mmCIF file of C-alpha atoms in Angstrom:
data_model
loop_
_atom_site.group_PDB
_atom_site.id
_atom_site.type_symbol
_atom_site.label_atom_id
_atom_site.label_comp_id
_atom_site.label_asym_id
_atom_site.label_seq_id
_atom_site.Cartn_x
_atom_site.Cartn_y
_atom_site.Cartn_z
ATOM 1 C CA MET A 1 39.625 -10.336 -63.406
ATOM 2 C CA LEU A 2 43.109 -11.149 -64.767
ATOM 3 C CA THR A 3 46.045 -9.154 -66.075
ATOM 4 C CA ALA A 4 49.202 -10.765 -67.481
ATOM 5 C CA ASP A 5 52.211 -9.608 -69.470
ATOM 6 C CA VAL A 6 52.416 -11.686 -72.649
ATOM 7 C CA GLY A 7 55.320 -10.061 -74.460
ATOM 8 C CA ARG A 8 53.226 -8.285 -77.076
ATOM 9 C CA GLY A 9 51.541 -6.273 -74.352
ATOM 10 C CA THR A 10 49.220 -6.858 -71.438
ATOM 11 C CA PHE A 11 46.503 -9.467 -71.733
ATOM 12 C CA ARG A 12 43.504 -8.423 -69.681
ATOM 13 C CA LEU A 13 40.347 -10.444 -69.022
ATOM 14 C CA ARG A 14 37.187 -8.505 -68.272
ATOM 15 C CA HIS A 15 33.422 -8.857 -68.403
ATOM 16 C CA ALA A 16 32.121 -8.348 -71.933
ATOM 17 C CA THR A 17 29.973 -5.356 -72.778
ATOM 18 C CA ARG A 18 27.406 -4.945 -75.549
ATOM 19 C CA ALA A 19 30.005 -2.936 -77.449
ATOM 20 C CA ASP A 20 32.181 -6.079 -77.582
ATOM 21 C CA LEU A 21 29.559 -8.140 -79.428
ATOM 22 C CA PRO A 22 30.850 -7.545 -82.991
ATOM 23 C CA ALA A 23 34.349 -8.650 -81.944
ATOM 24 C CA ILE A 24 32.952 -11.684 -80.091
ATOM 25 C CA VAL A 25 30.888 -12.773 -83.091
ATOM 26 C CA GLN A 26 33.930 -12.347 -85.338
ATOM 27 C CA LEU A 27 35.991 -14.555 -83.023
ATOM 28 C CA LEU A 28 33.254 -17.207 -82.994
ATOM 29 C CA ALA A 29 33.064 -17.138 -86.798
ATOM 30 C CA ASP A 30 36.832 -17.329 -87.301
ATOM 31 C CA ASP A 31 37.126 -21.042 -88.062
ATOM 32 C CA ALA A 32 35.609 -23.635 -90.383
ATOM 33 C CA LEU A 33 32.802 -24.613 -87.992
ATOM 34 C CA GLY A 34 31.980 -21.122 -86.776
ATOM 35 C CA ALA A 35 31.939 -19.633 -90.266
ATOM 36 C CA GLY A 36 28.885 -21.742 -91.039
ATOM 37 C CA ARG A 37 27.086 -20.979 -87.773
ATOM 38 C CA GLU A 38 27.719 -17.317 -87.048
ATOM 39 C CA ALA A 39 26.596 -14.289 -89.017
ATOM 40 C CA GLY A 40 27.161 -10.790 -87.726
ATOM 41 C CA GLN A 41 24.903 -8.991 -90.207
ATOM 42 C CA ASP A 42 21.968 -9.111 -87.779
ATOM 43 C CA MET A 43 23.222 -8.419 -84.260
ATOM 44 C CA GLU A 44 19.776 -8.463 -82.637
ATOM 45 C CA PRO A 45 19.844 -12.193 -81.680
ATOM 46 C CA TYR A 46 23.317 -11.739 -80.162
ATOM 47 C CA GLU A 47 22.120 -8.674 -78.250
ATOM 48 C CA ARG A 48 19.169 -10.650 -76.802
ATOM 49 C CA ALA A 49 21.523 -13.426 -75.749
ATOM 50 C CA PHE A 50 23.971 -10.922 -74.256
ATOM 51 C CA ASP A 51 21.188 -9.292 -72.221
ATOM 52 C CA ALA A 52 20.129 -12.676 -70.792
ATOM 53 C CA ILE A 53 23.716 -13.638 -69.920
ATOM 54 C CA ASP A 54 24.495 -10.231 -68.455
ATOM 55 C CA ALA A 55 21.361 -10.255 -66.273
ATOM 56 C CA ASP A 56 22.162 -13.627 -64.658
ATOM 57 C CA PRO A 57 25.084 -13.817 -62.203
ATOM 58 C CA ARG A 58 25.410 -17.555 -62.936
ATOM 59 C CA HIS A 59 26.667 -16.735 -66.438
ATOM 60 C CA LEU A 60 29.774 -14.799 -67.384
ATOM 61 C CA LEU A 61 30.665 -13.641 -70.865
ATOM 62 C CA VAL A 62 34.341 -12.764 -70.787
ATOM 63 C CA VAL A 63 36.611 -11.066 -73.299
ATOM 64 C CA GLY A 64 40.366 -10.798 -73.425
ATOM 65 C CA GLU A 65 42.014 -7.603 -74.589
ATOM 66 C CA LEU A 66 45.586 -7.324 -75.738
ATOM 67 C CA VAL A 67 46.731 -3.894 -74.604
ATOM 68 C CA PRO A 68 49.953 -2.723 -76.274
ATOM 69 C CA HIS A 69 52.652 -1.461 -73.917
ATOM 70 C CA GLY A 70 52.032 2.195 -73.097
ATOM 71 C CA GLU A 71 48.370 2.131 -74.166
ATOM 72 C CA ALA A 72 45.262 2.317 -71.976
ATOM 73 C CA ALA A 73 43.081 -0.091 -73.973
ATOM 74 C CA GLY A 74 43.433 -2.694 -76.648
ATOM 75 C CA ALA A 75 41.518 -4.829 -79.085
ATOM 76 C CA VAL A 76 39.310 -7.736 -78.052
ATOM 77 C CA VAL A 77 41.301 -10.797 -79.122
ATOM 78 C CA ALA A 78 39.702 -13.617 -77.112
ATOM 79 C CA THR A 79 36.445 -14.690 -75.509
ATOM 80 C CA PHE A 80 34.656 -17.425 -73.583
ATOM 81 C CA GLN A 81 31.459 -18.009 -71.657
ATOM 82 C CA LEU A 82 31.465 -19.571 -68.202
ATOM 83 C CA SER A 83 28.220 -20.830 -66.667
ATOM 84 C CA PHE A 84 27.557 -22.174 -63.176
ATOM 85 C CA LEU A 85 24.988 -24.951 -62.972
ATOM 86 C CA PRO A 86 23.367 -26.554 -59.931
ATOM 87 C CA GLY A 87 22.943 -30.311 -60.021
ATOM 88 C CA ILE A 88 21.465 -33.177 -58.059
ATOM 89 C CA SER A 89 24.172 -35.690 -58.981
ATOM 90 C CA ARG A 90 27.466 -35.836 -57.092
ATOM 91 C CA HIS A 91 25.626 -35.064 -53.850
ATOM 92 C CA GLY A 92 24.081 -31.860 -55.159
ATOM 93 C CA ALA A 93 27.346 -30.499 -56.526
ATOM 94 C CA TRP A 94 27.602 -27.381 -58.618
ATOM 95 C CA ARG A 95 29.460 -27.614 -61.898
ATOM 96 C CA SER A 96 30.697 -25.031 -64.316
ATOM 97 C CA GLN A 97 30.649 -25.164 -68.066
ATOM 98 C CA ILE A 98 33.017 -23.313 -70.349
ATOM 99 C CA GLU A 99 32.135 -22.758 -73.974
ATOM 100 C CA GLY A 100 32.878 -20.553 -76.929
ATOM 101 C CA VAL A 101 36.582 -20.430 -76.069
ATOM 102 C CA ARG A 102 38.252 -18.484 -78.851
ATOM 103 C CA VAL A 103 41.553 -16.701 -79.400
ATOM 104 C CA ALA A 104 42.259 -14.653 -82.519
ATOM 105 C CA THR A 105 44.035 -16.834 -85.083
ATOM 106 C CA SER A 106 47.044 -14.509 -85.264
ATOM 107 C CA LEU A 107 47.594 -14.760 -81.478
ATOM 108 C CA ARG A 108 47.314 -18.495 -80.911
ATOM 109 C CA SER A 109 50.227 -20.294 -79.232
ATOM 110 C CA LEU A 110 51.052 -17.279 -77.030
ATOM 111 C CA GLY A 111 49.427 -18.854 -73.977
ATOM 112 C CA LEU A 112 46.281 -16.694 -73.993
ATOM 113 C CA GLY A 113 43.927 -19.688 -74.098
ATOM 114 C CA LYS A 114 45.795 -21.278 -71.208
ATOM 115 C CA LEU A 115 45.465 -18.093 -69.161
ATOM 116 C CA MET A 116 41.726 -17.947 -69.861
ATOM 117 C CA VAL A 117 41.021 -21.576 -68.998
ATOM 118 C CA GLU A 118 43.173 -21.437 -65.861
ATOM 119 C CA TRP A 119 41.231 -18.349 -64.763
ATOM 120 C CA ALA A 120 37.955 -20.228 -65.416
ATOM 121 C CA ILE A 121 39.204 -23.189 -63.360
ATOM 122 C CA ASP A 122 40.134 -20.890 -60.466
ATOM 123 C CA GLU A 123 36.800 -19.034 -60.652
ATOM 124 C CA SER A 124 34.921 -22.341 -60.709
ATOM 125 C CA ARG A 125 36.761 -23.512 -57.599
ATOM 126 C CA ARG A 126 36.172 -20.160 -55.922
ATOM 127 C CA ARG A 127 32.436 -20.600 -56.507
ATOM 128 C CA GLY A 128 32.477 -24.106 -55.029
ATOM 129 C CA CYS A 129 32.061 -26.116 -58.218
ATOM 130 C CA ALA A 130 32.987 -29.803 -58.104
ATOM 131 C CA LEU A 131 33.884 -29.960 -61.795
ATOM 132 C CA LEU A 132 34.364 -27.894 -64.928
ATOM 133 C CA GLN A 133 32.976 -29.379 -68.104
ATOM 134 C CA LEU A 134 33.150 -28.539 -71.773
ATOM 135 C CA THR A 135 32.343 -29.918 -75.158
ATOM 136 C CA THR A 136 34.542 -29.599 -78.207
ATOM 137 C CA HIS A 137 33.765 -30.768 -81.721
ATOM 138 C CA LYS A 138 35.284 -34.094 -82.734
ATOM 139 C CA SER A 139 37.064 -32.404 -85.651
ATOM 140 C CA ARG A 140 39.016 -30.041 -83.371
ATOM 141 C CA GLY A 141 42.082 -32.191 -82.705
ATOM 142 C CA ALA A 142 44.268 -29.259 -81.663
ATOM 143 C CA ALA A 143 41.614 -28.161 -79.146
ATOM 144 C CA HIS A 144 41.463 -31.679 -77.710
ATOM 145 C CA ARG A 145 45.233 -31.710 -77.186
ATOM 146 C CA PHE A 146 45.086 -28.215 -75.655
ATOM 147 C CA TYR A 147 42.445 -29.212 -73.087
ATOM 148 C CA GLU A 148 44.213 -32.478 -72.278
ATOM 149 C CA ARG A 149 47.423 -30.535 -71.515
ATOM 150 C CA LEU A 150 45.368 -28.527 -69.011
ATOM 151 C CA GLY A 151 44.191 -31.696 -67.263
ATOM 152 C CA PHE A 152 40.811 -32.283 -68.912
ATOM 153 C CA GLU A 153 39.860 -35.889 -69.665
ATOM 154 C CA ALA A 154 37.692 -37.110 -72.529
ATOM 155 C CA SER A 155 35.528 -39.054 -70.085
ATOM 156 C CA HIS A 156 32.164 -38.883 -71.876
ATOM 157 C CA GLU A 157 30.749 -39.003 -75.371
ATOM 158 C CA GLY A 158 28.721 -35.840 -75.905
ATOM 159 C CA MET A 159 25.614 -35.621 -78.029
ATOM 160 C CA LYS A 160 23.609 -32.707 -79.369
ATOM 161 C CA LEU A 161 20.269 -32.309 -81.077
ATOM 162 C CA ASP A 162 19.729 -29.278 -83.283
ATOM 163 C CA LEU A 163 16.254 -27.847 -82.613
#
C-alpha cells in the first residue's frame, strides 16, 4: 500500500488483520472521547465488525506499522477506515469516507497522519470518487486544523443520532 522512511524507521500501511484488532481498539481508545466509547475487554463485537469490513471490498481497514531500521516488522501505531459509497447526488458520483483516523500519541507530529490521509485521497481518486468526506468531533480543534492543512473544508454541519 505505502512505505515511507520517517526517520524513526519505515512507516508501512497495510490491510489490517484480525490479529491487529487489540492494537486498533487501543488506538481508538487513546483519547478523551475514545476512552468513553471503546472497551477492549470483549473483542467479539470488534471481531464481528472486522469480518464485515474484511468481506466487503468497498471497505478498507488499514493499519500503519512503524518498522525500526533493520527489522522485518514493527508495532501497529496508526489506523483508519476508508469506505467507498455510491450515491445518486452529483450525477451518481461515488464518494469515499474516512473515519477512525488515529496515530499513537507518542508519534504524532511526525507526518504519519498526513501520509495516511494522502494515501486515502489517492486511493479515492484511483477508485473514481468525486469527493472524500469525514466527520470530526467539534471538540477536536487540532484535528480540524490538521484536515484543513490537507485541503478539507468545513462545508457542512454534521449530525448524529445515537441508536
